[in-house]
Coordinates of C-alpha atoms in Angstrom, one line a residue:
M103 CA -167.2 178.7 -84.1
T104 CA -169.2 175.5 -83.6
K105 CA -167.8 172.5 -81.7
A106 CA -167.1 170.7 -84.7
E107 CA -165.4 173.5 -86.5
A108 CA -163.3 173.9 -83.3
A109 CA -162.4 170.2 -83.4
E110 CA -161.3 170.3 -86.7
R111 CA -159.3 173.5 -86.3
I112 CA -157.8 171.7 -83.5
V113 CA -156.5 169.0 -85.1
L114 CA -154.9 171.1 -88.1
L115 CA -153.4 173.3 -85.6
R116 CA -151.8 170.2 -83.7
D117 CA -150.6 168.6 -86.8
Q118 CA -149.1 172.1 -88.0
I119 CA -147.3 172.6 -84.4
N120 CA -146.2 169.0 -84.3
D121 CA -144.7 169.3 -88.0
Y122 CA -143.1 172.8 -87.0
R123 CA -141.4 170.7 -84.0
Y124 CA -140.2 167.8 -86.3
Q125 CA -138.7 170.0 -88.8
Y126 CA -136.8 172.1 -86.3
H127 CA -135.9 169.6 -83.8
V128 CA -135.1 166.6 -86.0
L129 CA -134.4 167.9 -89.6
N130 CA -132.9 171.2 -88.0
K131 CA -135.1 173.3 -90.6
S132 CA -137.1 176.3 -89.8
I133 CA -140.5 176.2 -91.6
M134 CA -141.7 179.6 -89.7
S135 CA -140.2 181.7 -87.0
E136 CA -140.5 180.9 -83.3
A137 CA -143.1 183.8 -83.0
A138 CA -145.5 182.6 -85.7
A139 CA -145.3 179.0 -83.9
D140 CA -146.2 180.6 -80.7
S141 CA -149.0 182.3 -82.1
L142 CA -150.2 179.0 -83.2
K143 CA -149.7 177.4 -80.0
H144 CA -151.6 180.2 -78.4
E145 CA -154.8 179.8 -80.8
L146 CA -154.6 176.0 -79.8
S147 CA -154.8 176.7 -75.8
Q148 CA -157.6 179.1 -76.3
L149 CA -159.5 176.9 -78.8
E150 CA -158.8 174.0 -75.7
A151 CA -160.1 176.3 -73.2
E152 CA -163.1 177.0 -74.8
H153 CA -163.7 173.0 -75.5
P154 CA -161.6 171.3 -72.8
E155 CA -163.5 168.0 -73.6
L156 CA -161.2 168.3 -76.8
V157 CA -158.1 168.2 -74.9
T158 CA -155.9 165.0 -75.4
P159 CA -152.7 163.9 -73.4
D160 CA -150.4 164.3 -76.5
S161 CA -151.7 167.9 -77.3
P162 CA -148.9 170.6 -77.5
T163 CA -150.5 172.6 -74.7
Q164 CA -150.3 169.4 -72.3
R165 CA -146.5 169.9 -71.8
V166 CA -146.2 171.5 -68.6
A167 CA -148.1 170.1 -65.6
G168 CA -149.8 172.4 -63.2
K169 CA -149.2 171.1 -59.9
P170 CA -145.6 170.6 -58.4
L171 CA -144.6 167.2 -57.3
E172 CA -143.8 166.4 -53.7
K173 CA -141.0 163.7 -54.7
F174 CA -140.1 161.7 -57.4
Q175 CA -140.8 157.9 -57.5
S176 CA -138.8 155.0 -58.0
V177 CA -139.8 152.8 -61.1
P178 CA -137.5 149.5 -62.0
H179 CA -136.2 149.7 -65.7
V180 CA -137.6 146.9 -67.8
V181 CA -134.1 146.5 -69.3
P182 CA -131.6 147.8 -67.1
M183 CA -129.5 151.1 -68.2
L184 CA -126.0 150.1 -67.8
S185 CA -122.9 152.3 -67.7
L186 CA -120.1 151.6 -70.0
N187 CA -116.3 150.7 -69.6
D188 CA -114.0 153.6 -70.3
V189 CA -110.9 153.1 -72.8
F190 CA -108.4 156.0 -73.1
D191 CA -106.1 155.1 -76.2
K192 CA -105.6 152.8 -79.2
S193 CA -104.0 150.1 -77.3
E194 CA -107.1 149.8 -75.0
V195 CA -109.4 149.8 -78.1
E196 CA -107.2 146.9 -79.5
A197 CA -107.4 145.1 -76.2
W198 CA -111.3 145.4 -76.1
R199 CA -111.7 144.5 -80.0
N200 CA -109.3 141.5 -79.5
R201 CA -111.6 140.3 -76.4
L202 CA -114.7 140.5 -78.9
V203 CA -113.2 138.2 -81.6
K204 CA -112.5 135.7 -79.0
L205 CA -116.1 135.5 -78.0
L206 CA -117.2 136.0 -81.6
P207 CA -114.7 134.2 -84.0
D208 CA -117.2 135.6 -86.8
F209 CA -117.3 139.0 -86.0
D210 CA -117.3 141.3 -89.1
D211 CA -115.3 144.1 -87.4
Q212 CA -118.7 146.5 -87.9
F213 CA -118.8 149.3 -85.1
Y214 CA -121.3 152.1 -84.9
V215 CA -119.6 155.3 -83.5
E216 CA -121.3 158.2 -82.0
I217 CA -120.4 161.1 -80.0
K218 CA -121.0 160.7 -75.9
M219 CA -123.2 163.7 -75.6
D220 CA -122.5 165.2 -71.9
G221 CA -125.9 165.1 -70.5
L222 CA -128.1 163.1 -68.1
A223 CA -129.0 159.7 -69.6
A224 CA -132.8 159.2 -69.3
S225 CA -135.4 156.9 -71.1
V226 CA -138.9 157.9 -72.6
I227 CA -141.7 155.3 -72.9
Y228 CA -144.3 155.2 -75.2
E229 CA -147.6 152.9 -74.9
N230 CA -149.6 152.8 -78.6
G231 CA -147.5 155.7 -79.6
L232 CA -148.3 158.2 -76.6
L233 CA -145.5 159.4 -74.2
V234 CA -146.6 157.9 -70.8
R235 CA -143.3 157.9 -68.8
G236 CA -139.9 159.2 -68.6
L237 CA -137.5 157.8 -66.0
T238 CA -133.6 158.9 -64.8
R239 CA -130.9 156.2 -65.3
G240 CA -130.8 156.0 -61.6
D241 CA -128.7 153.0 -60.1
G242 CA -129.4 151.3 -63.7
Y243 CA -131.9 148.9 -62.3
S244 CA -134.2 151.3 -61.1
G245 CA -134.5 155.0 -62.1
E246 CA -137.0 158.4 -60.9
D247 CA -140.1 158.7 -62.9
V248 CA -139.5 162.3 -64.2
T249 CA -142.2 162.3 -66.7
A250 CA -143.6 165.7 -66.1
N251 CA -140.2 167.5 -66.6
L252 CA -139.2 165.3 -69.7
R253 CA -142.8 166.1 -71.2
T254 CA -141.5 169.9 -71.3
I255 CA -138.6 169.1 -73.6
E256 CA -139.9 170.3 -76.9
S257 CA -137.4 167.9 -78.7
I258 CA -139.3 164.9 -77.2
P259 CA -142.7 164.2 -78.9
L260 CA -145.6 163.5 -77.0
S261 CA -147.0 160.9 -79.7
L262 CA -144.7 159.1 -82.1
R263 CA -144.7 160.6 -85.4
K264 CA -146.8 158.1 -88.1
S265 CA -144.9 156.4 -90.7
K266 CA -145.8 153.5 -93.0
T267 CA -142.2 152.1 -92.9
V268 CA -142.4 151.8 -89.2
P269 CA -142.8 148.5 -87.9
A270 CA -146.5 148.2 -86.7
E271 CA -146.0 147.0 -83.2
V272 CA -144.1 150.6 -82.4
Y273 CA -147.6 151.9 -82.5
S274 CA -149.7 149.1 -80.8
G275 CA -147.4 148.2 -77.9
R276 CA -144.4 149.3 -75.6
F277 CA -141.7 151.6 -77.2
E278 CA -138.4 152.6 -75.6
A279 CA -136.0 155.2 -76.6
R280 CA -133.2 156.3 -74.5
G281 CA -130.4 159.1 -74.9
E282 CA -129.2 162.1 -72.9
V283 CA -131.0 165.4 -71.5
L284 CA -128.7 168.1 -72.5
L285 CA -128.5 172.1 -72.2
Y286 CA -126.7 173.5 -75.3
K287 CA -124.0 175.9 -74.6
Q288 CA -125.6 178.9 -76.0
E289 CA -128.5 178.1 -74.0
F290 CA -126.3 177.6 -70.9
K291 CA -124.5 181.2 -71.6
V292 CA -127.7 182.9 -72.0
L293 CA -129.0 181.3 -68.7
N294 CA -126.0 182.5 -66.7
E295 CA -126.1 186.0 -68.3
T296 CA -129.6 186.2 -66.6
R297 CA -128.5 184.8 -63.4
A298 CA -125.4 187.3 -63.3
A299 CA -128.0 190.3 -64.4
A300 CA -130.3 189.1 -61.3
G301 CA -127.3 189.1 -58.7
L302 CA -128.0 185.1 -58.7
P303 CA -125.0 182.5 -58.0
L304 CA -123.7 181.3 -61.7
F305 CA -124.2 177.8 -62.8
A306 CA -121.1 175.4 -63.0
N307 CA -121.3 174.0 -66.5
P308 CA -124.2 172.5 -68.7
R309 CA -124.1 169.0 -67.6
N310 CA -124.6 169.5 -64.2
T311 CA -127.3 172.2 -64.8
A312 CA -129.3 169.9 -66.9
A313 CA -129.0 167.2 -64.3
G314 CA -130.4 169.6 -61.5
T315 CA -133.0 171.1 -63.7
I316 CA -134.5 167.8 -64.4
R317 CA -134.7 166.7 -60.7
Q318 CA -136.8 170.0 -60.2
L319 CA -140.1 169.3 -58.5
D320 CA -141.9 171.9 -60.3
S321 CA -142.0 171.3 -64.2
K322 CA -142.9 175.0 -64.8
L323 CA -139.5 175.7 -63.9
V324 CA -138.1 172.9 -66.3
A325 CA -139.8 174.2 -69.2
V326 CA -137.9 177.4 -69.2
R327 CA -134.5 176.3 -69.2
K328 CA -135.0 174.9 -72.8
L329 CA -133.3 171.6 -72.4
R330 CA -133.0 169.2 -75.4
F331 CA -133.3 165.1 -75.6
H332 CA -131.1 163.5 -78.1
V333 CA -131.5 159.8 -78.4
Y334 CA -128.6 156.8 -78.5
G335 CA -130.7 153.8 -78.6
L336 CA -133.5 151.6 -78.1
A337 CA -134.6 149.3 -75.3
T338 CA -137.4 147.7 -77.4
E339 CA -136.7 144.6 -79.8
L340 CA -138.4 145.1 -83.1
A341 CA -138.9 142.9 -86.2
G342 CA -136.3 144.3 -88.8
I343 CA -134.3 146.2 -86.5
D344 CA -131.5 144.5 -86.4
T345 CA -128.4 146.9 -86.1
H346 CA -128.0 149.8 -83.9
E347 CA -127.6 152.0 -87.0
K348 CA -131.2 151.2 -87.7
E349 CA -131.9 151.8 -84.2
H350 CA -131.1 155.5 -84.8
N351 CA -133.1 155.5 -88.3
L352 CA -136.1 154.5 -86.8
A353 CA -136.0 156.7 -83.8
A354 CA -135.3 159.7 -86.2
E355 CA -138.4 158.7 -88.5
L356 CA -140.4 158.9 -85.2
G357 CA -139.9 162.1 -84.6
L358 CA -137.1 161.8 -81.8
V359 CA -133.7 163.4 -82.2
V360 CA -130.7 161.5 -82.9
E361 CA -126.8 162.4 -82.6
S362 CA -126.5 163.4 -86.1
H363 CA -122.5 162.4 -86.5
S364 CA -122.7 158.9 -86.1
Q365 CA -121.3 156.2 -88.6
I366 CA -120.3 152.9 -89.3
V367 CA -116.6 152.3 -89.3
K368 CA -114.3 149.3 -89.9
G369 CA -112.1 148.0 -87.4
V370 CA -109.8 149.7 -84.9
A371 CA -108.4 151.9 -87.4
G372 CA -111.7 153.2 -88.3
I373 CA -112.4 153.8 -84.5
M374 CA -109.5 155.9 -84.1
A375 CA -109.8 157.8 -87.6
F376 CA -113.2 159.0 -86.4
A377 CA -111.6 159.8 -82.5
E378 CA -108.8 161.8 -84.3
E379 CA -111.3 163.8 -86.3
W380 CA -113.4 164.9 -83.6
A381 CA -110.9 165.4 -80.8
E382 CA -110.7 168.8 -82.3
K383 CA -114.0 169.5 -84.0
R384 CA -115.7 168.4 -80.7
K385 CA -115.4 172.1 -79.8
E386 CA -117.6 173.1 -82.5
L387 CA -120.6 171.0 -81.3
P388 CA -123.5 172.7 -79.7
Y389 CA -123.2 170.5 -76.6
G390 CA -120.3 169.2 -74.4
T391 CA -118.5 165.6 -75.0
D392 CA -116.1 163.8 -73.7
G393 CA -115.3 161.0 -76.1
L394 CA -117.4 158.4 -78.1
V395 CA -119.6 155.6 -77.7
V396 CA -118.1 152.6 -79.9
T397 CA -120.7 149.7 -80.5
V398 CA -120.8 146.5 -82.3
N399 CA -123.3 147.2 -84.8
R400 CA -125.5 144.1 -85.2
N401 CA -127.8 143.7 -82.3
D402 CA -127.7 139.7 -82.2
W403 CA -123.9 140.0 -81.7
F404 CA -124.3 142.9 -79.1
R405 CA -127.0 140.5 -76.9
R406 CA -124.6 137.3 -77.3
L407 CA -121.9 139.3 -76.0
G408 CA -123.6 139.7 -72.8
V409 CA -122.5 141.6 -69.6
A410 CA -119.6 142.0 -67.9
G411 CA -120.0 143.3 -64.2
K412 CA -122.4 146.2 -64.5
A413 CA -121.2 146.9 -68.5
P414 CA -122.3 145.5 -71.6
R415 CA -119.2 143.8 -73.3
G416 CA -120.3 145.0 -76.9
S417 CA -120.2 148.5 -76.1
V418 CA -117.3 151.0 -74.9
A419 CA -116.9 154.7 -74.2
Y420 CA -113.7 156.3 -75.4
K421 CA -112.6 159.1 -73.6
F422 CA -111.1 162.0 -75.3
P423 CA -107.5 163.0 -74.0
A424 CA -108.3 165.0 -70.8
E425 CA -108.5 168.8 -71.1
Q426 CA -105.5 170.3 -69.5
A427 CA -104.9 173.7 -67.8
T428 CA -102.2 175.9 -65.6
T429 CA -102.8 177.3 -62.3
R430 CA -101.2 178.2 -59.0
V431 CA -100.9 176.0 -55.8
K432 CA -101.9 178.3 -53.1
D433 CA -101.7 175.8 -50.5
I434 CA -101.6 172.1 -49.9
L435 CA -104.0 170.8 -47.0
I436 CA -105.0 167.8 -45.6
S437 CA -108.1 165.7 -45.2
I438 CA -108.9 163.2 -43.0
G439 CA -111.2 160.2 -44.4
R440 CA -113.4 157.6 -42.3
T441 CA -110.7 155.0 -42.1
G442 CA -108.3 157.8 -40.9
A443 CA -106.4 158.1 -44.3
A444 CA -104.7 161.6 -44.5
T445 CA -104.9 162.7 -48.0
P446 CA -103.2 165.9 -49.2
F447 CA -104.8 168.1 -51.9
A448 CA -104.0 171.5 -53.6
V449 CA -105.8 174.4 -53.0
L450 CA -105.8 176.2 -56.3
E451 CA -106.1 179.5 -57.9
P452 CA -109.6 179.2 -59.8
T453 CA -109.2 178.0 -63.4
V454 CA -111.8 176.3 -65.8
V455 CA -111.0 172.9 -67.2
A456 CA -113.5 170.8 -69.5
G457 CA -116.2 173.4 -68.5
S458 CA -115.9 173.4 -64.6
T459 CA -114.0 175.7 -62.6
I460 CA -111.6 173.9 -60.5
Q461 CA -110.2 175.2 -56.9
M462 CA -109.0 172.1 -55.6
A463 CA -107.3 168.7 -56.9
T464 CA -106.1 165.6 -55.4
L465 CA -102.4 165.1 -54.8
H466 CA -103.0 161.1 -53.4
N467 CA -100.1 160.9 -50.9
E468 CA -96.8 162.5 -49.9
S469 CA -94.7 160.1 -51.8
E470 CA -96.3 161.3 -54.9
I471 CA -96.1 165.0 -54.2
H472 CA -92.2 164.6 -53.6
R473 CA -91.9 162.4 -56.9
K474 CA -94.1 165.1 -59.1
D475 CA -91.9 167.7 -57.0
I476 CA -94.9 169.9 -56.4
R477 CA -94.6 173.0 -54.0
V478 CA -97.0 175.7 -52.5
G479 CA -96.7 178.5 -54.9
D480 CA -95.9 176.4 -58.0
T481 CA -97.3 176.7 -61.5
V482 CA -98.8 173.4 -62.2
I483 CA -100.4 171.4 -64.9
I484 CA -104.0 170.4 -63.8
Q485 CA -106.5 168.1 -65.7
K486 CA -109.9 166.3 -65.1
A487 CA -109.0 162.3 -65.1
G488 CA -111.3 161.1 -67.8
D489 CA -113.1 164.6 -67.5
V490 CA -114.3 164.1 -64.1
I491 CA -111.6 164.0 -61.0
P492 CA -109.4 166.9 -61.0
E493 CA -105.6 165.9 -60.5
V494 CA -102.2 167.7 -60.5
V495 CA -100.1 166.2 -63.5
A496 CA -97.0 168.3 -63.3
S497 CA -95.3 171.0 -61.9
L498 CA -93.3 173.9 -64.1
P499 CA -90.2 174.4 -62.3
K500 CA -88.9 176.8 -64.8
L501 CA -91.6 179.4 -63.6
R502 CA -90.4 179.2 -59.7
T503 CA -89.6 182.5 -58.2
G504 CA -87.7 181.2 -55.2
D505 CA -90.5 181.8 -52.8
E506 CA -92.1 178.4 -53.0
K507 CA -92.3 175.9 -50.2
V508 CA -91.4 172.2 -50.1
F509 CA -94.5 170.2 -48.8
K510 CA -93.9 168.9 -45.4
M511 CA -96.6 165.9 -44.1
P512 CA -97.6 167.4 -40.7
S513 CA -97.1 165.1 -37.8
S514 CA -100.3 165.4 -36.2
C515 CA -104.1 165.2 -37.5
P516 CA -105.2 168.6 -38.5
I517 CA -108.7 168.0 -36.8
C518 CA -108.1 166.3 -33.4
G519 CA -104.2 166.7 -33.2
T520 CA -103.6 163.2 -32.8
K521 CA -100.1 162.1 -34.2
L522 CA -100.2 160.4 -37.8
V523 CA -99.1 156.9 -37.8
K524 CA -98.0 155.2 -41.2
T525 CA -96.8 151.4 -41.6
D526 CA -93.8 150.1 -44.1
K527 CA -96.5 148.5 -46.4
E528 CA -98.5 151.8 -46.9
A529 CA -98.0 155.0 -48.3
V530 CA -100.9 156.6 -46.8
W531 CA -100.6 158.3 -43.3
R532 CA -103.5 157.8 -41.0
C533 CA -105.1 159.6 -38.0
P534 CA -105.2 156.4 -35.3
N535 CA -107.8 158.4 -33.1
Q536 CA -111.3 156.3 -33.6
N537 CA -113.0 159.2 -31.7
C538 CA -111.6 162.0 -34.3
Y539 CA -114.6 164.3 -35.5
A540 CA -113.5 163.7 -39.2
L541 CA -113.4 160.0 -39.0
E542 CA -116.9 159.9 -37.5
R543 CA -118.2 162.2 -40.2
G544 CA -117.2 160.0 -42.8
R545 CA -118.6 157.1 -41.2
I546 CA -121.7 158.8 -40.9
I547 CA -122.0 159.9 -44.7
H548 CA -120.6 156.2 -45.6
F549 CA -123.6 154.9 -43.2
G550 CA -126.4 156.9 -45.2
S551 CA -124.7 155.9 -48.6
K552 CA -126.4 154.3 -51.7
G553 CA -124.6 151.0 -51.3
A554 CA -125.2 150.7 -47.3
F555 CA -128.3 152.1 -45.7
D556 CA -129.2 154.5 -48.8
I557 CA -131.0 157.1 -46.7
E558 CA -132.3 159.6 -48.9
G559 CA -131.4 163.3 -48.0
L560 CA -128.7 162.4 -45.7
G561 CA -126.1 164.0 -47.6
E562 CA -122.6 165.8 -46.3
Q563 CA -124.2 169.2 -45.6
T564 CA -127.0 167.3 -43.5
V565 CA -124.5 165.4 -41.6
D566 CA -122.5 168.2 -40.8
A567 CA -125.4 170.5 -39.7
L568 CA -126.9 167.2 -37.1
L569 CA -123.1 166.9 -36.1
D570 CA -122.7 170.7 -35.4
S571 CA -126.0 170.8 -33.5
R572 CA -124.9 168.0 -31.5
L573 CA -128.0 165.8 -32.3
I574 CA -125.8 162.7 -33.2
A575 CA -122.4 161.4 -32.4
D576 CA -122.4 158.2 -34.4
S577 CA -124.5 156.5 -37.2
A578 CA -126.8 154.8 -34.6
D579 CA -128.0 158.2 -33.3
L580 CA -129.7 159.1 -36.8
F581 CA -132.6 156.6 -35.6
N582 CA -133.4 158.3 -32.2
L583 CA -133.7 161.8 -34.0
T584 CA -137.3 163.2 -33.9
I585 CA -139.1 165.8 -36.5
D586 CA -139.0 168.9 -33.9
D587 CA -134.9 168.0 -33.4
V588 CA -134.3 168.2 -37.2
A589 CA -137.0 171.1 -37.8
G590 CA -134.9 173.2 -35.2
M591 CA -131.7 173.0 -37.4
P592 CA -130.6 175.9 -40.0
R593 CA -132.3 175.2 -43.4
F594 CA -134.7 173.0 -42.4
A595 CA -138.4 173.2 -42.1
Q596 CA -140.9 171.2 -40.9
K597 CA -141.5 169.3 -44.1
S598 CA -138.1 168.4 -45.2
A599 CA -137.7 167.5 -41.4
E600 CA -140.4 165.0 -41.8
N601 CA -138.9 163.9 -45.0
L602 CA -135.7 163.1 -43.6
V603 CA -136.9 161.4 -40.4
N604 CA -139.1 159.1 -42.4
A605 CA -136.4 158.1 -44.6
I606 CA -134.1 157.0 -41.7
Q607 CA -136.9 155.0 -40.0
E608 CA -137.4 153.4 -43.1
R609 CA -134.0 151.9 -43.0
K610 CA -134.5 150.1 -39.8
D611 CA -135.5 147.1 -42.1
V612 CA -132.4 146.6 -44.0
A613 CA -130.6 143.6 -45.8
L614 CA -127.6 142.2 -43.6
D615 CA -125.1 142.7 -46.6
R616 CA -126.2 146.4 -46.5
Y617 CA -125.8 147.0 -42.8
I618 CA -122.6 145.2 -42.5
Y619 CA -121.2 147.3 -45.6
G620 CA -122.6 150.4 -43.7
L621 CA -120.6 149.8 -40.4
G622 CA -117.4 151.2 -42.7
I623 CA -115.2 148.2 -41.4
R624 CA -111.6 148.9 -42.9
H625 CA -111.2 146.6 -46.0
V626 CA -114.9 145.5 -46.3
G627 CA -116.4 146.6 -49.4
A628 CA -120.1 146.1 -50.8
Q629 CA -118.8 142.5 -52.3
T630 CA -117.2 141.4 -49.2
A631 CA -120.2 142.7 -47.3
L632 CA -122.4 140.4 -49.3
D633 CA -119.9 137.6 -48.8
L634 CA -120.1 137.9 -45.2
A635 CA -123.8 138.1 -45.2
E636 CA -124.5 135.1 -47.1
Y637 CA -122.0 132.9 -45.1
F638 CA -123.3 133.9 -41.9
G639 CA -127.0 134.2 -42.4
S640 CA -127.7 136.6 -39.5
L641 CA -126.1 139.1 -37.4
V642 CA -125.8 137.1 -34.5
K643 CA -123.8 134.9 -35.9
F644 CA -121.7 137.7 -37.9
R645 CA -121.2 139.1 -34.4
N646 CA -119.7 136.0 -32.9
S647 CA -117.3 135.1 -35.4
N648 CA -113.8 134.9 -34.6
L649 CA -110.8 135.5 -36.6
E650 CA -110.0 131.6 -37.9
E651 CA -113.7 131.4 -38.9
L652 CA -113.4 134.6 -41.0
Q653 CA -110.3 133.3 -42.6
D654 CA -111.9 130.4 -44.1
I655 CA -114.7 132.3 -45.9
E656 CA -113.9 132.4 -49.5
G657 CA -112.8 136.1 -50.8
V658 CA -111.8 137.0 -47.1
G659 CA -108.1 137.1 -46.9
V660 CA -106.1 137.3 -43.8
V661 CA -105.8 141.2 -43.8
V662 CA -109.4 141.5 -44.1
A663 CA -110.4 138.7 -41.5
K664 CA -108.0 140.6 -39.0
S665 CA -109.7 143.9 -39.3
I666 CA -113.3 142.7 -39.2
A667 CA -112.2 140.6 -36.0
E668 CA -110.6 143.6 -34.5
W669 CA -113.4 146.1 -35.4
L670 CA -116.0 143.2 -33.7
S671 CA -113.7 143.0 -30.7
G672 CA -113.4 146.9 -30.3
K673 CA -114.9 149.0 -27.7
Q674 CA -116.5 151.2 -30.2
G675 CA -117.7 148.8 -32.7
Q676 CA -119.5 146.7 -29.8
E677 CA -121.4 150.2 -28.7
L678 CA -122.3 150.8 -32.2
L679 CA -124.0 147.4 -32.6
E680 CA -125.7 147.7 -29.1
K681 CA -127.0 151.1 -30.0
L682 CA -128.5 149.8 -33.1
D683 CA -130.0 147.1 -31.8
K684 CA -131.6 149.4 -29.0
A685 CA -132.8 151.8 -31.6
G686 CA -134.5 148.9 -33.4
V687 CA -132.7 148.4 -36.3
R688 CA -132.9 144.6 -37.4
P689 CA -131.4 143.7 -40.4
R690 CA -132.9 140.9 -42.6
P691 CA -131.1 137.5 -42.4
V692 CA -129.6 136.0 -45.5
K693 CA -130.5 132.2 -45.5
R694 CA -128.1 129.9 -47.2
I695 CA -130.2 127.2 -49.0
E696 CA -128.7 124.2 -50.1
G697 CA -130.4 122.5 -53.2
K698 CA -130.1 121.4 -56.9
L699 CA -128.5 125.0 -57.7
S700 CA -126.0 124.7 -55.3
G701 CA -122.3 124.7 -56.5
Q702 CA -123.6 125.7 -60.2
S703 CA -122.5 129.2 -61.8
F704 CA -125.0 131.2 -64.0
V705 CA -124.7 133.6 -66.3
I706 CA -127.4 136.4 -66.8
T707 CA -127.7 138.4 -70.3
G708 CA -130.0 139.7 -72.7
T709 CA -133.4 141.0 -72.4
L710 CA -135.4 138.9 -69.9
E711 CA -139.3 138.9 -69.8
M712 CA -139.1 138.3 -65.9
G713 CA -137.5 141.4 -64.9
S714 CA -133.9 142.8 -64.7
R715 CA -130.7 140.7 -64.7
E716 CA -130.2 141.9 -60.9
Q717 CA -133.9 140.7 -60.1
V718 CA -133.0 137.2 -61.9
G719 CA -129.8 136.8 -60.0
E720 CA -131.5 137.5 -56.5
R721 CA -134.1 135.0 -57.5
I722 CA -131.4 132.5 -58.4
K723 CA -129.6 133.1 -55.4

């Protein structure tokens, strides 16, 4: 076969394979067997091996990358990938709809309703019709570049399907679609059967498995898991695509898979009818779901409604009633948090709820246990609130045998033995020992968390390993760790030790608000930390503040001010600040600048050319 003949045959093979992919994944039709399709792919790969100069990035053979990545890169989203506010019943749906009408008096009550797929949110970005990048949601403003892994998903076209009815700019510029990475229930079952046969631990549920798979550094491992990608919307404004419904139709026309049960409904009655229909039918779906997504159909109205907090006003997630199950309470134990809060939790006989195996559930506090009359040995009803957090709903007293035991709050901390205390104003018992292992452990975990110092790789297991190895006693000790220290711990090799130590050292230069939040002062959340950073402008001024000055700050009440003042004047707080300073941790000051914009309020909404809304907000500030 000549090169010209090979080139012609390669084009024909690619077109046939791409048509098979479109028919199978988008139209749910099978025009040939999987074995036949594999045979075509094999012939194509052989021809490309003979003529490597004819290989193109969108060839079906180019889905799997050759070399594993060392780590994922963080990339800003051009348009933020915002999360949605939840609503749980008809009254909350009505309240949301009424808020929309106040903002849009001419609103036509048209909503686009779709199944909320239980997967990992991601975006796929095309340039001139070719797939160039894939990102996870991340924090909504930046995501991880998982392009190599998303390319392995057959339902994601490497090049957009050509159509004369599609706006021309789709093929001559940037086009971004957003959706969910899914692992179908059947594929999950087969995967776990394979792992069981190999003597490997089973995966918990399809969603977590899909999320864990897409974050594998080796795309070859991703390719064998048969993930899917279903689009739920576009992040590109196009002429003529003026409704959410048209976004779905366009995505399908371009060869992307969309959720096929979506529809336009009228008013709250239409939303609730759709919800009632799918409350039971959802079990027939090939993937998991915990609810619906309800969106104002017209895009111009959606943009006008803007954003409240970190969620768009024009869209909500309606959650199905939480799935429930019964099990037995084997024991009631106490966990101690970073503020000393002693929180009871139930140790349960393992049971499956909403696709996850549940072995523990929160009991909130002593009063809640007695109010619900939950005893050790009881048969109880449990649910995942919002299909996420396991909780004990109620006990079933009629199933008692007489051997059940009434819970009594322990008088001392189960970790350090210090006597627990409780004020009249709180329902929570606390360990007052600031040197308690559990408190220090919680403070270190909080110190390295996303909203604070954001130290990559410093999870709970790593903190436990560092404490158990006596390499650290508090958060400041992290900055004195060496690669040799960490490499000597269990489960740490030289490379992983280097990554952790480097990640810690990189966070010596951190913004003042993150620094203050990371200190773990009781009652000081992320917003209060920002208020303090903006008011004082520097760490020195913050450290030298007093109770009277703190009380004068807007947003800082008497209780919070007292908590901050006590922490700053206390021996433990002063020692931590000194140790951080000696370790070279220098928070960047926040300057308060008076000018023409002082005292004004700004609402940031819509799609902005100069960056994300968060970035624009920072520029205004």
